[in-house]
PDB file of N, CA and C in Angstrom:
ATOM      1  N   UNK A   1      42.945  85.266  65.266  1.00  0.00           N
ATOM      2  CA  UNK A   1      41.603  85.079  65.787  1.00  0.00           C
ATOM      3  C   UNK A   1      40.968  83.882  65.082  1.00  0.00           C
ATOM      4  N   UNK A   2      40.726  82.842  65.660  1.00  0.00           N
ATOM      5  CA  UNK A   2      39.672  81.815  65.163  1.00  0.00           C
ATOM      6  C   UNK A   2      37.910  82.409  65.519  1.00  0.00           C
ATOM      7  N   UNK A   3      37.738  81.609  63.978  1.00  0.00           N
ATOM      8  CA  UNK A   3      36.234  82.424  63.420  1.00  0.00           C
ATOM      9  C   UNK A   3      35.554  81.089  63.416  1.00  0.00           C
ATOM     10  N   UNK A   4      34.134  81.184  64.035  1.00  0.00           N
ATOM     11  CA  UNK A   4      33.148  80.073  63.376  1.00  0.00           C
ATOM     12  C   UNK A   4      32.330  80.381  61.789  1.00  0.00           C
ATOM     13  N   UNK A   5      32.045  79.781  61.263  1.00  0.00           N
ATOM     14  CA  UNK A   5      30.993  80.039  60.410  1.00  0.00           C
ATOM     15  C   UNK A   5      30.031  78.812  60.043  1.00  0.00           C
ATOM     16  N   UNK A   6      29.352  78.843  59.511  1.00  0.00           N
ATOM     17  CA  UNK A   6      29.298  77.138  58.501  1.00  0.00           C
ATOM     18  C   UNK A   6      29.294  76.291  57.598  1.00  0.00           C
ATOM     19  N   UNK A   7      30.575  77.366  56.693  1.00  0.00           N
ATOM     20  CA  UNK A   7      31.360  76.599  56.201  1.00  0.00           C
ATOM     21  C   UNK A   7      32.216  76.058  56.456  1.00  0.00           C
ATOM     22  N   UNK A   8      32.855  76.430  57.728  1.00  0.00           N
ATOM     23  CA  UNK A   8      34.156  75.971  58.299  1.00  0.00           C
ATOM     24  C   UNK A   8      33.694  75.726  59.812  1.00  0.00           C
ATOM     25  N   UNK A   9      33.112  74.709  60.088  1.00  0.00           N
ATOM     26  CA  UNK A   9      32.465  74.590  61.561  1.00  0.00           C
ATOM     27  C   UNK A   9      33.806  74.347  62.639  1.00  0.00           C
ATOM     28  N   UNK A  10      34.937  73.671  62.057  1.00  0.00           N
ATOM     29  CA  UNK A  10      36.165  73.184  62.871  1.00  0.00           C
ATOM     30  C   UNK A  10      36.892  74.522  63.307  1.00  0.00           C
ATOM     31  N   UNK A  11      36.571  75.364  62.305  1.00  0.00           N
ATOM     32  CA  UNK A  11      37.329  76.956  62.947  1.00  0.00           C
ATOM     33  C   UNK A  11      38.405  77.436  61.952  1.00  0.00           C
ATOM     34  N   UNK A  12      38.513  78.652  61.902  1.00  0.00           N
ATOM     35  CA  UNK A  12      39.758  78.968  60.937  1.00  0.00           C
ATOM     36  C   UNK A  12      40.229  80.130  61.256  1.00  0.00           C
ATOM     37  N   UNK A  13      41.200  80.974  60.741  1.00  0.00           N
ATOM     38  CA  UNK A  13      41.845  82.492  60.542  1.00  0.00           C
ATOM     39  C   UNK A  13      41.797  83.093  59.378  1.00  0.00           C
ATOM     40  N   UNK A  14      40.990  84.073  60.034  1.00  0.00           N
ATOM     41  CA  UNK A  14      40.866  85.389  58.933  1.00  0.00           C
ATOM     42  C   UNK A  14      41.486  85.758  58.829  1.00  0.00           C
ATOM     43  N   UNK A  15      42.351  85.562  57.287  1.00  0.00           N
ATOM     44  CA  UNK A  15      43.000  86.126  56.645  1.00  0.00           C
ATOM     45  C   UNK A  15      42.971  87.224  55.407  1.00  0.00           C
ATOM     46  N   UNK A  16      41.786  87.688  54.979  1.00  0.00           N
ATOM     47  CA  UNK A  16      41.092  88.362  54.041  1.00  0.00           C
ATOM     48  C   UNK A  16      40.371  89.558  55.374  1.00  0.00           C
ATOM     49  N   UNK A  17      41.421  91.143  55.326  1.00  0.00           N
ATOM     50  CA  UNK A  17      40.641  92.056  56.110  1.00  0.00           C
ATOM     51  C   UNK A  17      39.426  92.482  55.815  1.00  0.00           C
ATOM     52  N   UNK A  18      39.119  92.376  53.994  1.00  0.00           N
ATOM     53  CA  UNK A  18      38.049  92.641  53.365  1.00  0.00           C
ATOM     54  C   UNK A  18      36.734  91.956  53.308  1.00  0.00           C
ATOM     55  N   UNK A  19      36.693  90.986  54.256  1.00  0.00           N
ATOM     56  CA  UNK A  19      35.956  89.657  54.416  1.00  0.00           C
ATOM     57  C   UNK A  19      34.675  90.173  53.956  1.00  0.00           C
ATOM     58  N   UNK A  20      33.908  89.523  52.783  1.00  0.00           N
ATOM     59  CA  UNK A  20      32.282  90.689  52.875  1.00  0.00           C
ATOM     60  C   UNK A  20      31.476  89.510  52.619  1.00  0.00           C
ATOM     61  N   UNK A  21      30.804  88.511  53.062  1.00  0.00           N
ATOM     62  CA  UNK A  21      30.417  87.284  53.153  1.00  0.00           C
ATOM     63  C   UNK A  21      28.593  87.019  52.599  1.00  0.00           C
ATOM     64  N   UNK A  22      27.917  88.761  52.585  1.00  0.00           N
ATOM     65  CA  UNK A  22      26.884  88.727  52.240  1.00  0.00           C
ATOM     66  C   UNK A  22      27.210  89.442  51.388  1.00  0.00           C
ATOM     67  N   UNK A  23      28.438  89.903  50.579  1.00  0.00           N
ATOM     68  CA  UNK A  23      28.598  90.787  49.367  1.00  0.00           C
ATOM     69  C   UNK A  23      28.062  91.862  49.148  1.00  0.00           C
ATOM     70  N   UNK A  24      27.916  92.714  50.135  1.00  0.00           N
ATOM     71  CA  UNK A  24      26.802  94.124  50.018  1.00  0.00           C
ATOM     72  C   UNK A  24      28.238  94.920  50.041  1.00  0.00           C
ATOM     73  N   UNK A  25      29.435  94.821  49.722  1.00  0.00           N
ATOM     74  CA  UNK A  25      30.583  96.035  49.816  1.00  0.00           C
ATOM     75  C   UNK A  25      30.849  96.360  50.656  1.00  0.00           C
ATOM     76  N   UNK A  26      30.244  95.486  51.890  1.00  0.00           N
ATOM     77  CA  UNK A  26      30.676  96.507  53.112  1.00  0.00           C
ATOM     78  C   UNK A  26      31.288  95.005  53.901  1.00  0.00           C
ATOM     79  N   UNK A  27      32.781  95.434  54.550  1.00  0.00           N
ATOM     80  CA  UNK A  27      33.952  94.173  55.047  1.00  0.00           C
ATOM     81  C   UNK A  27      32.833  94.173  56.422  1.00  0.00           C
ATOM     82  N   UNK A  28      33.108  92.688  56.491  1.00  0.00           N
ATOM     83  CA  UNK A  28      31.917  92.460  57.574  1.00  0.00           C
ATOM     84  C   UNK A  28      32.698  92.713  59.251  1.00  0.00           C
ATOM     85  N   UNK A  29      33.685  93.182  58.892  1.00  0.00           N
ATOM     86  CA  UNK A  29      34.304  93.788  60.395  1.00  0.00           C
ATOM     87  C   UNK A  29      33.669  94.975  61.058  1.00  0.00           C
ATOM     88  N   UNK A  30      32.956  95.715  59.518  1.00  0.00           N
ATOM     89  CA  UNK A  30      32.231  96.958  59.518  1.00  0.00           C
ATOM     90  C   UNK A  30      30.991  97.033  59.098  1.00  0.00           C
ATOM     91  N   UNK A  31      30.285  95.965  59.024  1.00  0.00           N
ATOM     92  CA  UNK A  31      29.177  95.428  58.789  1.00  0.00           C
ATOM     93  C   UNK A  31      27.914  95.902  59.542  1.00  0.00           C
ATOM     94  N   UNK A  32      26.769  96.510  59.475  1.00  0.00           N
ATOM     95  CA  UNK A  32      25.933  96.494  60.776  1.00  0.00           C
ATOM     96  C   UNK A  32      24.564  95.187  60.319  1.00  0.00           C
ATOM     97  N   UNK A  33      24.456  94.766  59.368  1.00  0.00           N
ATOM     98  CA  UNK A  33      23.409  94.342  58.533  1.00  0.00           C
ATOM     99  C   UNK A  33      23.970  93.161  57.950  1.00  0.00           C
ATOM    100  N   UNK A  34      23.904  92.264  58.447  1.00  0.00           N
ATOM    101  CA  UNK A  34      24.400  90.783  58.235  1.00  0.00           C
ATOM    102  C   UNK A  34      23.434  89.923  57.498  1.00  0.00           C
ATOM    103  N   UNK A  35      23.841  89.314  56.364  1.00  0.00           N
ATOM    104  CA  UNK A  35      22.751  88.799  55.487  1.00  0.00           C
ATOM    105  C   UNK A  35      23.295  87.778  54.797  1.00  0.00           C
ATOM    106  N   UNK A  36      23.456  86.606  55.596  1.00  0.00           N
ATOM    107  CA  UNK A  36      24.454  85.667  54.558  1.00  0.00           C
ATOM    108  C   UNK A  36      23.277  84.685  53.549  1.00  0.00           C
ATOM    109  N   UNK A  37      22.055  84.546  54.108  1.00  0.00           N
ATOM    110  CA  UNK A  37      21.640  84.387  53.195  1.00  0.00           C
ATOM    111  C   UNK A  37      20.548  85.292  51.740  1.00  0.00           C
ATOM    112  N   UNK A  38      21.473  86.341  51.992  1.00  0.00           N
ATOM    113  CA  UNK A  38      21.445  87.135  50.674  1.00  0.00           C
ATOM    114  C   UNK A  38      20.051  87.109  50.265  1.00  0.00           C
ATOM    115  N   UNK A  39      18.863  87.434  51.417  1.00  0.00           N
ATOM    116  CA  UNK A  39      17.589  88.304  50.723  1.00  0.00           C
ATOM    117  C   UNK A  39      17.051  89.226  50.897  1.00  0.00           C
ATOM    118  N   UNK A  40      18.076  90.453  51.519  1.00  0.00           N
ATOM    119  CA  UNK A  40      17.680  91.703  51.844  1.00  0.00           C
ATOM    120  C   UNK A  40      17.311  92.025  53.117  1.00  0.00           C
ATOM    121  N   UNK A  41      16.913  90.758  54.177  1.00  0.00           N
ATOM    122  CA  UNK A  41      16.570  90.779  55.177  1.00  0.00           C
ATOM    123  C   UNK A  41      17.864  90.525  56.172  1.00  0.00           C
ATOM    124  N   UNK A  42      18.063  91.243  56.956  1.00  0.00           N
ATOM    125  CA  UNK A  42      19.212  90.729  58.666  1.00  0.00           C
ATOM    126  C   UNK A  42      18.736  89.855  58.756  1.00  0.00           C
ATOM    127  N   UNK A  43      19.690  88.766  58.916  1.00  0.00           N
ATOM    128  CA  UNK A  43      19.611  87.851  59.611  1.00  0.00           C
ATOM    129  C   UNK A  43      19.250  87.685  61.196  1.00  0.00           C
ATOM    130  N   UNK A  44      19.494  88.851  61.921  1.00  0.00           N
ATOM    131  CA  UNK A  44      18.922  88.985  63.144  1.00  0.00           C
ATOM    132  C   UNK A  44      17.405  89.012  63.051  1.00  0.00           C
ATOM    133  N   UNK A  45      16.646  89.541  62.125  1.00  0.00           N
ATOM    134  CA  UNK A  45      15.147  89.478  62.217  1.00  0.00           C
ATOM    135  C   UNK A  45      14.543  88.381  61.254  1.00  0.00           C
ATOM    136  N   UNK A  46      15.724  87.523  61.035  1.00  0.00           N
ATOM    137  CA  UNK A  46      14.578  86.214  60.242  1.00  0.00           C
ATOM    138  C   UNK A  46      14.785  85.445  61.460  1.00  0.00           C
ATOM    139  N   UNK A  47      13.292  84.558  60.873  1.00  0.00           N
ATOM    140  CA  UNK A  47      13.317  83.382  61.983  1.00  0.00           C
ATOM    141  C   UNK A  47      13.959  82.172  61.555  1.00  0.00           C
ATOM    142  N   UNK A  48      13.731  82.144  60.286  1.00  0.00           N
ATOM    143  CA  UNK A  48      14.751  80.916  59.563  1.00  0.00           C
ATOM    144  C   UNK A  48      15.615  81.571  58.698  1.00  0.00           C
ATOM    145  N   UNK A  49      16.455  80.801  58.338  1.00  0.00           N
ATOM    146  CA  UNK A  49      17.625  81.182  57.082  1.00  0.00           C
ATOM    147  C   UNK A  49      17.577  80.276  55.625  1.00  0.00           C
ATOM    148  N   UNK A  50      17.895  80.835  54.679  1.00  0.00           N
ATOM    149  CA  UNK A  50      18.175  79.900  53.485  1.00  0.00           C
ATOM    150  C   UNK A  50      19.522  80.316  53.264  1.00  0.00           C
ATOM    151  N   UNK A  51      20.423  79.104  53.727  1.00  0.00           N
ATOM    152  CA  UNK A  51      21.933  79.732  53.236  1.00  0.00           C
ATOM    153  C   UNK A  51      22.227  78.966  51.908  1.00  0.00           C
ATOM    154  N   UNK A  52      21.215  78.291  51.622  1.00  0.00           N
ATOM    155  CA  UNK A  52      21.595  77.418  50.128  1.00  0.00           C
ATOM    156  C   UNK A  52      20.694  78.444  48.890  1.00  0.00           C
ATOM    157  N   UNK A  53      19.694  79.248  49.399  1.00  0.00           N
ATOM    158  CA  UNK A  53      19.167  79.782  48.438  1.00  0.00           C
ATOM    159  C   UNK A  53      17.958  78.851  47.324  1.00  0.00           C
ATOM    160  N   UNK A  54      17.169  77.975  48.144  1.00  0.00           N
ATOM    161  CA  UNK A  54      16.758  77.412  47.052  1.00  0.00           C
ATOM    162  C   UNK A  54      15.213  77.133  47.134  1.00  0.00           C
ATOM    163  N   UNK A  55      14.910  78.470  48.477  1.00  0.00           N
ATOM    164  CA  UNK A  55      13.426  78.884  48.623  1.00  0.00           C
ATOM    165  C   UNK A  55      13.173  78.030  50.158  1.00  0.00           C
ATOM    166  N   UNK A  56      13.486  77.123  50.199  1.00  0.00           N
ATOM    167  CA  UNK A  56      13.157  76.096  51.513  1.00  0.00           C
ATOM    168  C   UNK A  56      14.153  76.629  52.933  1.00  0.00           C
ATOM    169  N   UNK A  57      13.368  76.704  53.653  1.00  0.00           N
ATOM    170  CA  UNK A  57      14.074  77.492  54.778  1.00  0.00           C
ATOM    171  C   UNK A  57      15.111  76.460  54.942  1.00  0.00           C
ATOM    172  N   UNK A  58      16.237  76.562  56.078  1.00  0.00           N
ATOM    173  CA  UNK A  58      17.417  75.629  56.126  1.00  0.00           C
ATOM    174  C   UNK A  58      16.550  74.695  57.326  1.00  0.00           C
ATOM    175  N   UNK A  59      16.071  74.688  58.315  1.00  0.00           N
ATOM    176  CA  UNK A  59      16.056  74.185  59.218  1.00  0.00           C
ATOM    177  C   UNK A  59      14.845  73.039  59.029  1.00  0.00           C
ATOM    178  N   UNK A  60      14.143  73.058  57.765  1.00  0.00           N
ATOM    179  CA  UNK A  60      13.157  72.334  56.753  1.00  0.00           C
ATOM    180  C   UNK A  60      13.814  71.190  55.605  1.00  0.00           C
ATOM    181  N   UNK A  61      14.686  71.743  55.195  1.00  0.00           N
ATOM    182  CA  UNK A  61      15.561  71.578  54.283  1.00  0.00           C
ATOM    183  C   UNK A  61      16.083  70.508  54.119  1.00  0.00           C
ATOM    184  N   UNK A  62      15.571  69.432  53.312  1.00  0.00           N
ATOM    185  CA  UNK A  62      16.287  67.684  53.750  1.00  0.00           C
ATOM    186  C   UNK A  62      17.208  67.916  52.680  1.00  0.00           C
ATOM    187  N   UNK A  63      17.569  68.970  51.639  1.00  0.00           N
ATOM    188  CA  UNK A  63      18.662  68.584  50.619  1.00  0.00           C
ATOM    189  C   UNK A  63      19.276  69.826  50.442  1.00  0.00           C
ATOM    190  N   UNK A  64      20.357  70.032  51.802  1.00  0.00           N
ATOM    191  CA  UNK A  64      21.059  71.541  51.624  1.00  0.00           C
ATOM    192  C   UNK A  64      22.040  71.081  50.554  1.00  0.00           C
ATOM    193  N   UNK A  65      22.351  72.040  49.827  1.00  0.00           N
ATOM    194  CA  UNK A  65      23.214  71.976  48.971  1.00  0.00           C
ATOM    195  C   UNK A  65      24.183  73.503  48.950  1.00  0.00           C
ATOM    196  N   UNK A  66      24.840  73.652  49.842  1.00  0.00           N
ATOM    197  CA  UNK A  66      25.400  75.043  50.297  1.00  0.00           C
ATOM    198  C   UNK A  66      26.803  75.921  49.050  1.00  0.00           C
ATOM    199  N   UNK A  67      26.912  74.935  48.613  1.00  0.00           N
ATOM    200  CA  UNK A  67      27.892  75.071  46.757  1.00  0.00           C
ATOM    201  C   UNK A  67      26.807  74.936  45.806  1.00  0.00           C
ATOM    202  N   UNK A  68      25.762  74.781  45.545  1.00  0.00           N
ATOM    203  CA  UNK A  68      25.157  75.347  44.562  1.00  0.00           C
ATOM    204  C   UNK A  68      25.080  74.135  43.234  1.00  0.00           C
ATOM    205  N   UNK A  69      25.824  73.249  43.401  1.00  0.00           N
ATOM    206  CA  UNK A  69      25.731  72.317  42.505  1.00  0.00           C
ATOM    207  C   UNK A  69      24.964  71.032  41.843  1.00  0.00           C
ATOM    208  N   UNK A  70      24.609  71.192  42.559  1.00  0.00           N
ATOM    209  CA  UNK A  70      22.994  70.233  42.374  1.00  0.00           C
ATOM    210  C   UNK A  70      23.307  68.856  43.002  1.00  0.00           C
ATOM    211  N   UNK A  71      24.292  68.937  44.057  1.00  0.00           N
ATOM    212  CA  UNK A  71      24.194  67.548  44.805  1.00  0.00           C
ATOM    213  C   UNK A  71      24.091  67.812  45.841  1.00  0.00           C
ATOM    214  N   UNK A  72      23.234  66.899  46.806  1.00  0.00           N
ATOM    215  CA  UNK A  72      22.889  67.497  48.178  1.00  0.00           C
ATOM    216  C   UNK A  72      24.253  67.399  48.801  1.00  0.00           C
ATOM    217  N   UNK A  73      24.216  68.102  49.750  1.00  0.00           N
ATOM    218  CA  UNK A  73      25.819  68.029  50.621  1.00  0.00           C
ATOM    219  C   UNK A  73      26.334  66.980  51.367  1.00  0.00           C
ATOM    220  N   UNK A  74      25.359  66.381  51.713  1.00  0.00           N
ATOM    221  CA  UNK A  74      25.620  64.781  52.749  1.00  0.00           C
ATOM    222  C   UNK A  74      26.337  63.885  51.260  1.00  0.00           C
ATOM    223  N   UNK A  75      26.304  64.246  50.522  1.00  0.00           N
ATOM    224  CA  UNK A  75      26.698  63.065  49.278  1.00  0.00           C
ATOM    225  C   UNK A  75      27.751  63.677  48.564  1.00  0.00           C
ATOM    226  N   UNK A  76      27.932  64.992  48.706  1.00  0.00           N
ATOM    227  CA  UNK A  76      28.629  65.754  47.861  1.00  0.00           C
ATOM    228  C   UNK A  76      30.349  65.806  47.954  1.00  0.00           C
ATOM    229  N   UNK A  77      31.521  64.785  47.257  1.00  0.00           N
ATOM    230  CA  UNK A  77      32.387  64.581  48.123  1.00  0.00           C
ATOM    231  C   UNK A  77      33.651  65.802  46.812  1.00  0.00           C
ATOM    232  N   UNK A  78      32.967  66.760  46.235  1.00  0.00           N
ATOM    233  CA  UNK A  78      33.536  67.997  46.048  1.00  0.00           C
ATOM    234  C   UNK A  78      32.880  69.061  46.132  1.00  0.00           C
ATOM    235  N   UNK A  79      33.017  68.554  47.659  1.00  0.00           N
ATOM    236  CA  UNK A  79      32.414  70.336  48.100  1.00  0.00           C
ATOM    237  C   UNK A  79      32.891  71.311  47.493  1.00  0.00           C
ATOM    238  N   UNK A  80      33.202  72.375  46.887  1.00  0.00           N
ATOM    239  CA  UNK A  80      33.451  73.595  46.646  1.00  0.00           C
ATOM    240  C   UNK A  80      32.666  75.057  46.385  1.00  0.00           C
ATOM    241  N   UNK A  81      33.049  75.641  47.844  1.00  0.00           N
ATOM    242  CA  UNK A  81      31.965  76.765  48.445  1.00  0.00           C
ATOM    243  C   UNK A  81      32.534  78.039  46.693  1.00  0.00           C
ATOM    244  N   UNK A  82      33.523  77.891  46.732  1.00  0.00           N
ATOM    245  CA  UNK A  82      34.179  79.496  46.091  1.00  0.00           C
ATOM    246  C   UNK A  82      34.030  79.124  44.347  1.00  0.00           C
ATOM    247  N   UNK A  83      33.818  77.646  44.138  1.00  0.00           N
ATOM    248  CA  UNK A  83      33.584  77.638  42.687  1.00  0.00           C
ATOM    249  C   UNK A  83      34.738  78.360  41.760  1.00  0.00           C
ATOM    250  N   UNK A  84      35.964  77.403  42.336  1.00  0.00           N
ATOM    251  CA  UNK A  84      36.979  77.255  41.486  1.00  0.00           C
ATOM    252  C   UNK A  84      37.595  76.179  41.323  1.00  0.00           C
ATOM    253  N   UNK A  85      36.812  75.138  41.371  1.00  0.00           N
ATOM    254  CA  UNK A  85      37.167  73.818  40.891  1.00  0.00           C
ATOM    255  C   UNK A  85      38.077  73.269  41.911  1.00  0.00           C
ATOM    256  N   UNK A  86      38.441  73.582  43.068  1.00  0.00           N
ATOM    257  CA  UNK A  86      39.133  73.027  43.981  1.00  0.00           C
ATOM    258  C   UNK A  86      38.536  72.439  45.132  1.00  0.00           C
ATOM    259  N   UNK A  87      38.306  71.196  45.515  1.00  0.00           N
ATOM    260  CA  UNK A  87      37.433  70.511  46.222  1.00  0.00           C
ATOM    261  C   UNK A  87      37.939  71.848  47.679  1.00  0.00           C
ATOM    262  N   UNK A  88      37.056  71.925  48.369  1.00  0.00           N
ATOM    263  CA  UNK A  88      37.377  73.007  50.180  1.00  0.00           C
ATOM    264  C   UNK A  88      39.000  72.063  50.811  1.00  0.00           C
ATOM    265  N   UNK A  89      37.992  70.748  50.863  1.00  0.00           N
ATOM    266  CA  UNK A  89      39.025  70.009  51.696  1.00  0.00           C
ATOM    267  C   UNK A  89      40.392  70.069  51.357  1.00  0.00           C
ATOM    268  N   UNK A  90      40.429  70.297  50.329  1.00  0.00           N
ATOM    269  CA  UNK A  90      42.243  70.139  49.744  1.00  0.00           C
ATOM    270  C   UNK A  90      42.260  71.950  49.696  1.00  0.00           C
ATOM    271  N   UNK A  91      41.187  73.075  49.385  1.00  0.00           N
ATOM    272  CA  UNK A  91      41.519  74.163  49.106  1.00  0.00           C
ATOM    273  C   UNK A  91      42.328  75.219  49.822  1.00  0.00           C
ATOM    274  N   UNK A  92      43.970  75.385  49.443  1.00  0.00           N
ATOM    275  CA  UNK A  92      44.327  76.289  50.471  1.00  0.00           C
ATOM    276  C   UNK A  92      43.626  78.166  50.348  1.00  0.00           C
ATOM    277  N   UNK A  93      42.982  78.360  49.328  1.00  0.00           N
ATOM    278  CA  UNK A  93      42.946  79.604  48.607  1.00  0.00           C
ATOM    279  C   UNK A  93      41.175  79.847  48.439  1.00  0.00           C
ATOM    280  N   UNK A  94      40.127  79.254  49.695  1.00  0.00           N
ATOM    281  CA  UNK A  94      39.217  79.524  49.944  1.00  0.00           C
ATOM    282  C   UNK A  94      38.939  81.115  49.284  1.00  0.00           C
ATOM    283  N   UNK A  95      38.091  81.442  48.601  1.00  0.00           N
ATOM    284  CA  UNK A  95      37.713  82.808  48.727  1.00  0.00           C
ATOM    285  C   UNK A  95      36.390  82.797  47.891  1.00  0.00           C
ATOM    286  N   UNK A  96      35.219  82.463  49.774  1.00  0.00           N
ATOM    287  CA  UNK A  96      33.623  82.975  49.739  1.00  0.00           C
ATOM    288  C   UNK A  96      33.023  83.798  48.891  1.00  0.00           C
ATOM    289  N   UNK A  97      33.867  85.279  49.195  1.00  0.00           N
ATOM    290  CA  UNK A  97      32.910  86.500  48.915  1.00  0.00           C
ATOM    291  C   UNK A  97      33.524  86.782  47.370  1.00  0.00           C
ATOM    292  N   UNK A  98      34.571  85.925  46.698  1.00  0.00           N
ATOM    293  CA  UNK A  98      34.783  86.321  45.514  1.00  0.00           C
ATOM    294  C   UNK A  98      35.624  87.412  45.311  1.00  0.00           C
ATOM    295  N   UNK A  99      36.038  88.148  46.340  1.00  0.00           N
ATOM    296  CA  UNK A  99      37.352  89.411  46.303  1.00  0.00           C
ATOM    297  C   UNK A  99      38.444  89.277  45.620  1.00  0.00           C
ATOM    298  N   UNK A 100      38.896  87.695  45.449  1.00  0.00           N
ATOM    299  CA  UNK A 100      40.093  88.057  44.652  1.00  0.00           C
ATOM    300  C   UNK A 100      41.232  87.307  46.272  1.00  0.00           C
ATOM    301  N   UNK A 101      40.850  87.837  47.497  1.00  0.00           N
ATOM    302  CA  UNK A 101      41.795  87.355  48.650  1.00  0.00           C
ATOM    303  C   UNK A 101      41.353  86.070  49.669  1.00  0.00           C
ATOM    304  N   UNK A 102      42.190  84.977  49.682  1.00  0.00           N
ATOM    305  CA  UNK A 102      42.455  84.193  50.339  1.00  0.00           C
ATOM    306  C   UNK A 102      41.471  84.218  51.653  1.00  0.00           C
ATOM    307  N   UNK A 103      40.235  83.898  51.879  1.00  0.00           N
ATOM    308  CA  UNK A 103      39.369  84.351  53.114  1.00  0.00           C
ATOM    309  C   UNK A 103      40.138  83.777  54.340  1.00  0.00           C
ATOM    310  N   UNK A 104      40.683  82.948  54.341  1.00  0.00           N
ATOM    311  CA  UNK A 104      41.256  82.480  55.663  1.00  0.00           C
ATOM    312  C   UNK A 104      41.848  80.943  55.763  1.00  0.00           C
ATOM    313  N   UNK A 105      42.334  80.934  56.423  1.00  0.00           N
ATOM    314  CA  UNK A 105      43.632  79.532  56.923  1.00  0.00           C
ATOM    315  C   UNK A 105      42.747  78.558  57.883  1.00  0.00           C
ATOM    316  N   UNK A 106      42.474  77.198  57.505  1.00  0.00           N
ATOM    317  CA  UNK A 106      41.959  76.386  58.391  1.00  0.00           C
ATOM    318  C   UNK A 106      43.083  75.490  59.269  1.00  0.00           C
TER     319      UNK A 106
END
């Protein structure tokens, strides 16, 4: 199955059954309460999102920085979402939610 998200806008395979992407313990296959940007609220009932977390809604947002590293992302040429020192682009061993498993194959 190819998955969108936006970290991976080109598409990929889920390979991690445990996929939990807002980290609440629950695999988002079995998910009812989707919260990727992690403030307690569904994402179905916000009107904006912060998927960078840094108070500024995303759609406001002139300096997403979606890795957390203090460089905006348009400039940022080591992306790395999972923060294991492996730039995405070269990363075969993606893993978002921190489980320990391989989230998926681009």
């Amino acid at each position: 199955m190819i998955n969108r998200n936006p970290f991976r806008p080109e598409g990929w395979q889920q390979t991690d059954p445990f996929l939990d992407m807002n980290q609440n313990h629950i695999p988002d296959q079995h998910d009812l309460f989707e919260d990727l940007d992690q403030n307690g609220m569904a994402d179905e009932h916000q009107v904006t999102l912060d998927l960078d977390k840094d108070g500024v809604p995303d759609h406001n947002d002139i300096t997403l920085d979606f890795d957390e590293n203090g460089i905006h992302d348009e400039y940022d040429v080591e992306f790395d979402m999972d923060h294991d020192g492996m730039n995405d682009i070269n990363d075969l061993n993606v893993d978002l939610d921190g489980n320990g498993i391989t989230d998926g194959l681009v």
